Short mmCIF file of C-alpha atoms in Angstrom, two decimals:
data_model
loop_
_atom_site.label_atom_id
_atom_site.label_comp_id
_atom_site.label_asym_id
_atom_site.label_seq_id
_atom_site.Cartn_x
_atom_site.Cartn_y
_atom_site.Cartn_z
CA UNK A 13 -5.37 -5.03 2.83
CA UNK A 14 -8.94 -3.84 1.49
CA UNK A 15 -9.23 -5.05 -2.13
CA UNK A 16 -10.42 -3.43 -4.90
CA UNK A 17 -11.41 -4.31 -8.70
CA UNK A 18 -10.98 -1.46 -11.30
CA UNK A 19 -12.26 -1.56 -15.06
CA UNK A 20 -12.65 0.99 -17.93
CA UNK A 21 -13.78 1.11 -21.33
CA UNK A 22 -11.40 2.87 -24.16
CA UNK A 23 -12.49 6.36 -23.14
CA UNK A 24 -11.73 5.88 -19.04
CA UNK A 25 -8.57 3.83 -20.02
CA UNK A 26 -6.14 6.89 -19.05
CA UNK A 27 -7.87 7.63 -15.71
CA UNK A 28 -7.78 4.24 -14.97
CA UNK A 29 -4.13 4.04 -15.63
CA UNK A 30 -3.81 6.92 -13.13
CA UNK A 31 -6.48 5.87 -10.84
CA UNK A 32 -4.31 2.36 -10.20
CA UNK A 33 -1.42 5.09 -9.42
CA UNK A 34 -3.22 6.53 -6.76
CA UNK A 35 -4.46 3.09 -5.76
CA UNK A 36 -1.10 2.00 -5.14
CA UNK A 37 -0.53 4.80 -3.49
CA UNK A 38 -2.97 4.56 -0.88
CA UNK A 39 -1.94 0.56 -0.38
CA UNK A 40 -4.57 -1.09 -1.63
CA UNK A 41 -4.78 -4.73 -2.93
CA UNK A 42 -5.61 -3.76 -6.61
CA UNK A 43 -6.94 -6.08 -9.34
CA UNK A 44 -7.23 -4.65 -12.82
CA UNK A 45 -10.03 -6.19 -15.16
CA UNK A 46 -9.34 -3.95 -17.87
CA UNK A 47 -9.78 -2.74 -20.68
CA UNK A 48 -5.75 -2.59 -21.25
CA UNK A 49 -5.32 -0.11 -24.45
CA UNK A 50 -7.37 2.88 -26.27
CA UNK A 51 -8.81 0.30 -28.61
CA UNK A 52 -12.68 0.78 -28.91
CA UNK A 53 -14.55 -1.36 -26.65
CA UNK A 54 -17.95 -1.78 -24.85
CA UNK A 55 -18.50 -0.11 -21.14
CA UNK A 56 -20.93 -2.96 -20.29
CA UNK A 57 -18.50 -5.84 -20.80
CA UNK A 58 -16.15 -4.09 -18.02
CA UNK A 59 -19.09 -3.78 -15.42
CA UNK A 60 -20.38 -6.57 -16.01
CA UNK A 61 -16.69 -7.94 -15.30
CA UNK A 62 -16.19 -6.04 -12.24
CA UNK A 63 -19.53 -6.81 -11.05
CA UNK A 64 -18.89 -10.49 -11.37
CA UNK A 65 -15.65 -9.95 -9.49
CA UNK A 66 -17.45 -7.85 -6.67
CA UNK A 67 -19.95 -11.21 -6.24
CA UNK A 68 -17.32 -13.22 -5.84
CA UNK A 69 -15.67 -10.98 -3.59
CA UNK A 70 -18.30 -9.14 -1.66
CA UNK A 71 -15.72 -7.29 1.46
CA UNK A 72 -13.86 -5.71 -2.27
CA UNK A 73 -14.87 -2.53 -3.56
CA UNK A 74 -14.58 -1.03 -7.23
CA UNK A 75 -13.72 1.76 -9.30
CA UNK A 76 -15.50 2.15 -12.99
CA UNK A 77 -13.98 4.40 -15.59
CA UNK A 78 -15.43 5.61 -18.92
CA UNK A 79 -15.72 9.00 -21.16
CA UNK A 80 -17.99 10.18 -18.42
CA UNK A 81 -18.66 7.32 -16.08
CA UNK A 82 -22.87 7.84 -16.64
CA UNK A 83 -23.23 4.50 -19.08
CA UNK A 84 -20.55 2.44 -17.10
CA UNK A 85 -22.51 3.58 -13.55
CA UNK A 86 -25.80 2.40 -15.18
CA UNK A 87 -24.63 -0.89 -16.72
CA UNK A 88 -23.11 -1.68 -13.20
CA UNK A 89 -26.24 -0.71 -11.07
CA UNK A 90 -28.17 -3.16 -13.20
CA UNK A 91 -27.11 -5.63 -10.40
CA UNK A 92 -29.04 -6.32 -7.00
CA UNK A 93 -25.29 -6.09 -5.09
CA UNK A 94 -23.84 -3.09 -6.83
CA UNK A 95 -24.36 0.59 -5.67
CA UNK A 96 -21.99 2.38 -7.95
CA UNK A 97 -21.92 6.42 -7.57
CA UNK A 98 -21.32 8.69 -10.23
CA UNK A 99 -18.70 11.02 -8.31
CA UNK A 100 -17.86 14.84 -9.62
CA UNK A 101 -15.84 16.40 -6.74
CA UNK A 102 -15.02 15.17 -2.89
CA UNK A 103 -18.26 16.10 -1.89
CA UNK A 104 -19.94 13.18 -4.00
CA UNK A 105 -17.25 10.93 -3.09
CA UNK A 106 -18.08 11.52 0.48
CA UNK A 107 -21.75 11.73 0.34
CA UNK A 108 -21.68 8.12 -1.96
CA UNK A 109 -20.28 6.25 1.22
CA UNK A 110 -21.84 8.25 4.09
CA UNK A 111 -25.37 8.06 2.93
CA UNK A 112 -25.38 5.39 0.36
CA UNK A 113 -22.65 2.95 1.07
CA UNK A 114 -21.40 3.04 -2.36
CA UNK A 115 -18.79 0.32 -3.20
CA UNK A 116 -17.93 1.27 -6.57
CA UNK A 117 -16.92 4.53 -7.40
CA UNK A 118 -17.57 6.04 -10.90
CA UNK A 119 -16.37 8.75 -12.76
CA UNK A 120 -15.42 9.94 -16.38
CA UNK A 121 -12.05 9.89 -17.34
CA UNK A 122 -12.74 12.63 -20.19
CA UNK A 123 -14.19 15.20 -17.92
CA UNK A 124 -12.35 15.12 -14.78
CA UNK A 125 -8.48 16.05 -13.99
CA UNK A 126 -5.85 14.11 -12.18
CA UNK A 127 -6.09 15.91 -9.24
CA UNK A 128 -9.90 15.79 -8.90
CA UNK A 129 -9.85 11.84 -9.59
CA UNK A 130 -6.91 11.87 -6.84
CA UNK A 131 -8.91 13.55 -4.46
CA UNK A 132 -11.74 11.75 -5.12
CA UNK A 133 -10.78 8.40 -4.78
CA UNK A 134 -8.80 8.90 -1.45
CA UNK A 135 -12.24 10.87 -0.30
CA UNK A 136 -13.97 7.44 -1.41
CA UNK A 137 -11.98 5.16 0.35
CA UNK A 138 -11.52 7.22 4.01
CA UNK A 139 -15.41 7.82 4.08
CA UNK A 140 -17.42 5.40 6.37
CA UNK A 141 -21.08 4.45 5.56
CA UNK A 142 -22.96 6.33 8.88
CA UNK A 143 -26.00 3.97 8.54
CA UNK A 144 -28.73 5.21 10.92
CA UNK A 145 -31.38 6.40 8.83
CA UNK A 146 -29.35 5.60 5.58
CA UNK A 147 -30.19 1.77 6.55
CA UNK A 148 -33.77 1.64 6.00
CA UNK A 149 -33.29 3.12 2.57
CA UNK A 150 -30.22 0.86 1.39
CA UNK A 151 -33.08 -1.89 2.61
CA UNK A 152 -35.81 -0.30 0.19
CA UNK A 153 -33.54 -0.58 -2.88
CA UNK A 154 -33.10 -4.34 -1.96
CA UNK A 155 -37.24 -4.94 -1.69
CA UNK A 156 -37.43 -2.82 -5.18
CA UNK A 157 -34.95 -5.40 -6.78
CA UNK A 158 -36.86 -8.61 -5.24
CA UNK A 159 -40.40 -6.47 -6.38
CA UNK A 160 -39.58 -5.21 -10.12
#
């Protein structure tokens, strides 16, 4: 059973609730890292968390939540093993593991409806990475990290 760490901040804490829903759904091994209530909090503290998690566990994937998953996607992609992907529609979702092998999935709780953040995590989770010419770029963002 593929696990998979979730996290939010106060603003992605709804979509979160409902992303575990569709989680469960889909029979995943799901761990939630929080945040756990609507109480203000700090989007880095919950990627940092889930990236932490993601180290430990580097076969898991992730799913960050916030207001509108662009300061969540950027704390977590501060890390050399992270490549979280800001994901609108299915077409992202698919694109993110396809040409980037993405694993953590980002989006923003305050812009998107249940059905879209349905669709897009099951999108997510089907899509293969294709590798092929993908590889060789995946492999630049690695030398950038050991460079800068």
């Amino acid at each position: 059973m593929q696990k998979v760490f979730i996290a939010s901040d106060h603003g992605g804490f709804k979509a979160k609730e409902f992303a575990k829903i569709c989680l469960n759904e889909l029979k995943f091994d799901v761990t939630d890292l929080g945040t756990f209530s609507e109480e203000s909090c700090d989007y880095p503290d919950y990627a940092n968390l889930l990236a932490l998690n993601l180290k430990q566990n580097p076969n898991a994937l992730g799913i960050l939540v916030c207001g509108t998953g662009i300061g969540i996607s950027i704390a977590a992609n501060r890390y050399n093993h992270i490549r979280c992907a800001l994901c609108h529609d299915e077409n992202t979702a698919k694109l993110a593991k396809e040409h980037n092998n993405a694993n953590v999935l980002a989006f923003g709780g305050r812009i998107l409806d249940q059905n879209t953040i349905k669709n897009i995590i099951k999108t997510f989770f089907v899509s293969k990475f294709e590798g092929g010419r993908h590889e060789k770029r995946l492999k630049k963002l690695g030398e950038c990290n050991a460079v800068c």
